[in-house]
Short mmCIF file of C-alpha atoms in Angstrom, two decimals:
data_model
loop_
_atom_site.label_atom_id
_atom_site.label_comp_id
_atom_site.label_asym_id
_atom_site.label_seq_id
_atom_site.Cartn_x
_atom_site.Cartn_y
_atom_site.Cartn_z
CA MET A 46 12.32 14.96 -7.96
CA PRO A 47 10.77 11.69 -9.17
CA THR A 48 7.16 10.62 -9.47
CA LEU A 49 6.29 7.65 -7.29
CA ILE A 50 3.68 5.11 -8.39
CA LEU A 51 2.35 3.34 -5.31
CA LEU A 52 0.77 0.03 -6.23
CA ARG A 53 -1.20 -1.97 -3.70
CA HIS A 54 -0.82 -5.72 -4.20
CA GLY A 55 -3.61 -7.61 -5.95
CA ARG A 56 -6.41 -9.23 -4.01
CA SER A 57 -5.05 -11.97 -1.78
CA THR A 58 -6.37 -15.13 -0.19
CA ALA A 59 -6.31 -13.30 3.16
CA ASN A 60 -8.43 -10.45 1.75
CA THR A 61 -11.15 -12.83 0.60
CA SER A 62 -11.11 -14.89 3.80
CA GLY A 63 -11.30 -11.81 6.03
CA VAL A 64 -7.98 -12.45 7.75
CA LEU A 65 -5.49 -9.81 8.86
CA ALA A 66 -2.43 -11.31 7.20
CA GLY A 67 0.36 -9.00 8.32
CA TRP A 68 3.67 -10.81 7.79
CA THR A 69 2.13 -14.29 7.86
CA PRO A 70 4.05 -16.32 5.24
CA GLY A 71 2.38 -18.03 2.31
CA VAL A 72 -0.35 -15.45 1.66
CA ALA A 73 -0.70 -15.48 -2.13
CA LEU A 74 -2.84 -13.70 -4.69
CA ASP A 75 -6.24 -15.29 -5.25
CA GLU A 76 -7.65 -15.87 -8.73
CA ARG A 77 -8.86 -12.30 -9.06
CA GLY A 78 -5.60 -10.90 -7.70
CA THR A 79 -3.65 -12.92 -10.26
CA ALA A 80 -5.81 -11.46 -13.03
CA GLN A 81 -5.30 -7.95 -11.63
CA ALA A 82 -1.52 -8.45 -11.70
CA ALA A 83 -1.67 -9.81 -15.25
CA ALA A 84 -3.43 -6.62 -16.36
CA LEU A 85 -0.71 -4.35 -14.96
CA PRO A 86 1.63 -4.29 -18.00
CA ALA A 87 -1.20 -2.95 -20.18
CA ARG A 88 -2.31 -0.43 -17.54
CA LEU A 89 1.22 0.94 -17.25
CA GLU A 90 2.01 0.79 -20.96
CA GLY A 91 3.77 3.93 -22.11
CA LEU A 92 4.84 4.85 -18.59
CA PRO A 93 8.67 4.90 -18.39
CA VAL A 94 9.10 3.05 -15.09
CA SER A 95 12.78 3.22 -14.18
CA GLU A 96 12.82 1.04 -11.06
CA VAL A 97 10.48 -1.30 -9.17
CA VAL A 98 10.64 -1.59 -5.40
CA ALA A 99 8.50 -4.21 -3.65
CA SER A 100 7.62 -5.42 -0.20
CA PRO A 101 9.22 -8.81 0.47
CA LEU A 102 5.83 -10.42 1.10
CA GLN A 103 4.65 -12.98 -1.42
CA ARG A 104 1.50 -11.13 -2.51
CA CYS A 105 3.54 -8.09 -3.54
CA GLN A 106 6.23 -10.12 -5.31
CA GLU A 107 3.51 -11.94 -7.26
CA THR A 108 1.81 -8.68 -8.19
CA VAL A 109 4.87 -7.17 -9.88
CA ARG A 110 5.98 -10.38 -11.61
CA PRO A 111 3.95 -9.86 -14.83
CA LEU A 112 5.28 -6.32 -15.17
CA LEU A 113 8.85 -7.52 -14.75
CA GLU A 114 8.30 -10.29 -17.31
CA ALA A 115 6.89 -7.76 -19.76
CA ARG A 116 9.91 -5.47 -19.25
CA PRO A 117 12.98 -7.72 -19.02
CA GLY A 118 15.36 -4.82 -18.42
CA LEU A 119 13.48 -3.64 -15.33
CA ARG A 120 15.00 -4.50 -11.94
CA CYS A 121 13.01 -5.25 -8.81
CA HIS A 122 14.43 -4.24 -5.44
CA THR A 123 13.01 -5.68 -2.22
CA ASP A 124 12.70 -3.28 0.70
CA GLU A 125 11.39 -4.49 4.07
CA ARG A 126 10.57 -0.92 5.09
CA ILE A 127 7.56 -0.91 2.78
CA GLY A 128 6.42 -4.31 4.04
CA GLU A 129 3.08 -4.65 5.79
CA CYS A 130 2.51 -3.29 9.28
CA HIS A 131 3.73 -5.73 11.93
CA TYR A 132 0.39 -6.59 13.51
CA GLY A 133 2.02 -8.91 16.04
CA ASP A 134 -0.48 -11.08 17.91
CA TRP A 135 -3.25 -9.87 15.61
CA SER A 136 -1.61 -11.45 12.56
CA GLY A 137 -3.56 -14.33 11.09
CA ARG A 138 -6.73 -13.53 13.06
CA LYS A 139 -10.17 -12.94 11.57
CA LEU A 140 -11.11 -9.27 11.22
CA ALA A 141 -14.63 -10.15 12.36
CA GLU A 142 -13.31 -11.15 15.80
CA LEU A 143 -10.81 -8.27 16.00
CA LYS A 144 -13.55 -5.65 15.65
CA ASP A 145 -14.57 -6.30 19.26
CA GLU A 146 -11.06 -5.73 20.61
CA PRO A 147 -10.80 -2.42 22.54
CA LEU A 148 -7.66 -1.58 20.56
CA MET A 149 -9.65 -1.57 17.31
CA GLU A 150 -11.44 1.62 18.35
CA VAL A 151 -8.04 3.24 18.88
CA VAL A 152 -6.81 1.98 15.49
CA GLN A 153 -9.84 3.59 13.86
CA ALA A 154 -10.03 6.90 15.72
CA HIS A 155 -6.57 7.59 17.17
CA PRO A 156 -4.00 5.51 15.23
CA THR A 157 -1.06 7.54 16.54
CA ALA A 158 -1.78 5.91 19.91
CA ALA A 159 -2.17 2.41 18.47
CA ALA A 160 0.53 -0.20 19.02
CA PHE A 161 -0.22 -3.82 18.17
CA PRO A 162 0.53 -6.39 20.90
CA GLY A 163 3.74 -8.14 19.98
CA GLY A 164 4.04 -5.90 16.90
CA GLU A 165 4.73 -2.28 16.06
CA SER A 166 2.98 1.04 16.43
CA MET A 167 1.25 2.70 13.50
CA ARG A 168 3.57 5.70 13.99
CA ALA A 169 6.61 3.44 13.50
CA MET A 170 4.99 1.93 10.40
CA GLN A 171 4.54 5.35 8.81
CA THR A 172 8.02 6.54 9.77
CA ARG A 173 9.88 3.59 8.24
CA ALA A 174 7.85 3.73 5.03
CA ALA A 175 8.30 7.49 4.63
CA GLU A 176 12.04 7.17 5.21
CA ALA A 177 12.21 4.49 2.54
CA VAL A 178 10.42 6.75 0.04
CA ARG A 179 12.73 9.67 0.73
CA GLU A 180 15.81 7.50 0.26
CA TRP A 181 14.44 5.97 -2.95
CA ASN A 182 13.51 9.41 -4.28
CA ALA A 183 17.12 10.51 -3.91
CA ARG A 184 18.48 7.28 -5.40
CA VAL A 185 16.12 7.31 -8.41
CA GLU A 186 16.84 10.99 -9.10
CA ARG A 187 20.57 10.33 -8.93
CA ASP A 188 20.43 7.32 -11.25
CA HIS A 189 17.63 8.31 -13.65
CA GLY A 190 17.11 12.06 -13.40
CA ALA A 191 14.64 14.43 -11.77
CA ASP A 192 11.77 13.50 -14.11
CA ALA A 193 12.01 9.76 -13.50
CA VAL A 194 9.05 7.56 -12.59
CA TYR A 195 9.40 4.56 -10.32
CA LEU A 196 7.01 2.06 -8.76
CA MET A 197 6.61 0.70 -5.25
CA CYS A 198 4.37 -2.30 -4.59
CA SER A 199 3.18 -2.30 -1.00
CA HIS A 200 0.16 -2.72 1.26
CA GLY A 201 -3.01 -0.82 2.08
CA ASP A 202 -2.06 0.71 5.43
CA ILE A 203 1.44 1.56 4.21
CA ILE A 204 0.12 3.36 1.13
CA LYS A 205 -2.51 5.25 3.13
CA ALA A 206 0.20 6.34 5.59
CA LEU A 207 2.43 7.54 2.73
CA VAL A 208 -0.45 9.51 1.21
CA ALA A 209 -1.08 11.14 4.58
CA ASP A 210 2.62 12.00 4.84
CA ALA A 211 2.61 13.55 1.36
CA LEU A 212 -0.49 15.63 2.10
CA GLY A 213 0.76 16.79 5.49
CA LEU A 214 -2.26 14.98 6.94
CA HIS A 215 -2.11 13.87 10.56
CA LEU A 216 -1.86 10.09 10.89
CA ASP A 217 -5.01 10.17 13.03
CA LEU A 218 -6.90 11.04 9.81
CA PHE A 219 -5.35 8.41 7.54
CA GLN A 220 -8.27 5.99 7.96
CA ARG A 221 -10.29 8.38 5.77
CA ILE A 222 -8.18 7.27 2.80
CA SER A 223 -9.11 4.16 0.79
CA VAL A 224 -6.94 2.17 -1.64
CA GLU A 225 -8.30 -1.01 -3.22
CA PRO A 226 -6.28 -4.07 -4.26
CA CYS A 227 -4.07 -3.41 -7.30
CA SER A 228 -4.98 0.27 -7.26
CA ILE A 229 -2.49 2.90 -8.35
CA THR A 230 -1.69 6.00 -6.31
CA ALA A 231 0.78 8.53 -7.74
CA ILE A 232 2.73 11.18 -5.86
CA ARG A 233 4.90 13.69 -7.69
CA TYR A 234 7.65 14.98 -5.42
CA THR A 235 9.24 18.40 -5.81
CA ARG A 236 11.88 20.29 -3.87
CA LEU A 237 9.27 22.09 -1.76
CA ARG A 238 6.26 19.80 -1.59
CA PRO A 239 4.69 16.59 -2.93
CA PHE A 240 1.59 16.56 -5.13
CA LEU A 241 -0.95 13.75 -4.99
CA VAL A 242 -1.95 13.21 -8.63
CA ARG A 243 -3.76 9.85 -8.42
CA LEU A 244 -5.40 8.08 -5.50
CA GLY A 245 -6.56 4.48 -5.49
CA ASP A 246 -7.12 4.37 -9.25
CA THR A 247 -8.23 0.94 -10.47
CA GLY A 248 -10.04 2.05 -13.62
CA ASP A 249 -13.01 0.14 -12.20
CA PHE A 250 -16.01 1.91 -10.68
CA ALA A 251 -17.75 -1.24 -9.40
CA SER A 252 -16.84 -0.38 -5.81
CA LEU A 253 -18.95 2.80 -6.04
CA ALA A 254 -22.17 0.90 -6.78
CA PRO A 255 -24.67 0.42 -3.93
CA ARG A 256 -24.23 -2.85 -2.08
CA GLU A 257 -26.76 -5.18 -0.49
CA GLU A 258 -25.10 -4.57 2.87
CA PRO A 259 -24.22 -0.97 3.70
CA PRO A 260 -20.49 -0.29 4.08
CA SER A 261 -19.06 -0.19 7.58
CA ASP A 262 -18.24 3.11 9.25
CA ASP A 263 -14.84 1.65 10.15
CA ALA A 264 -11.84 1.60 7.81
CA PRO A 265 -10.70 -1.92 6.81
CA VAL A 266 -7.48 -2.58 8.68
CA GLY A 267 -4.94 -3.92 6.19
CA GLY A 268 -6.84 -2.39 3.29
CA GLY A 269 -9.83 -4.64 2.62
CA ALA A 270 -10.70 -6.84 -0.35
CA GLY A 271 -12.02 -4.14 -2.70
CA ALA A 272 -15.07 -4.35 -4.91
CA PRO A 273 -17.08 -7.59 -4.66
#
């Protein structure tokens, strides 16, 4: 079965302003995110990407654009099932104010019980994304062979949920996974089990350096802005 390259979109204006974007329209890559996207063709050089699948949201479409321009024969398919979690009434709100919401503790510690007001549950988010991957695995294998490589550009919580699914990890533990903007996660699928072969690889170790402010014990909902 194929190898899936999961690409989180580049850093966005919502990431840097501390806003939970969700499906809010008009959220674009910021200057750094644009540079991250521009570097993708070189990072993926030599990798025979057979298909590109992207979330319909602007920040994902902008992230894959340089890769598509560098490989004119490569098609991009838009799939809403790998779009961001529907955060409902939380969309567009500052993360700093959301941290005091009682639901945030559930999102952090017991996400299988978390459903966003006016939005979807985290269980539903994982289910739709995992179904999309399974269908695309079958389609890519049919069209390009069992050794094919394809790329999906999606969002932090979606990618973390897909990694948890591949590892057989309970969704309640998925907040222990971290994927930075424009990071690459690779999962090689086989008939019996998937293998996680890369996780959150940016080629940049700046995020591991000590910071002036200690990191929070909570996972950044939506994925966070990455290294400063």
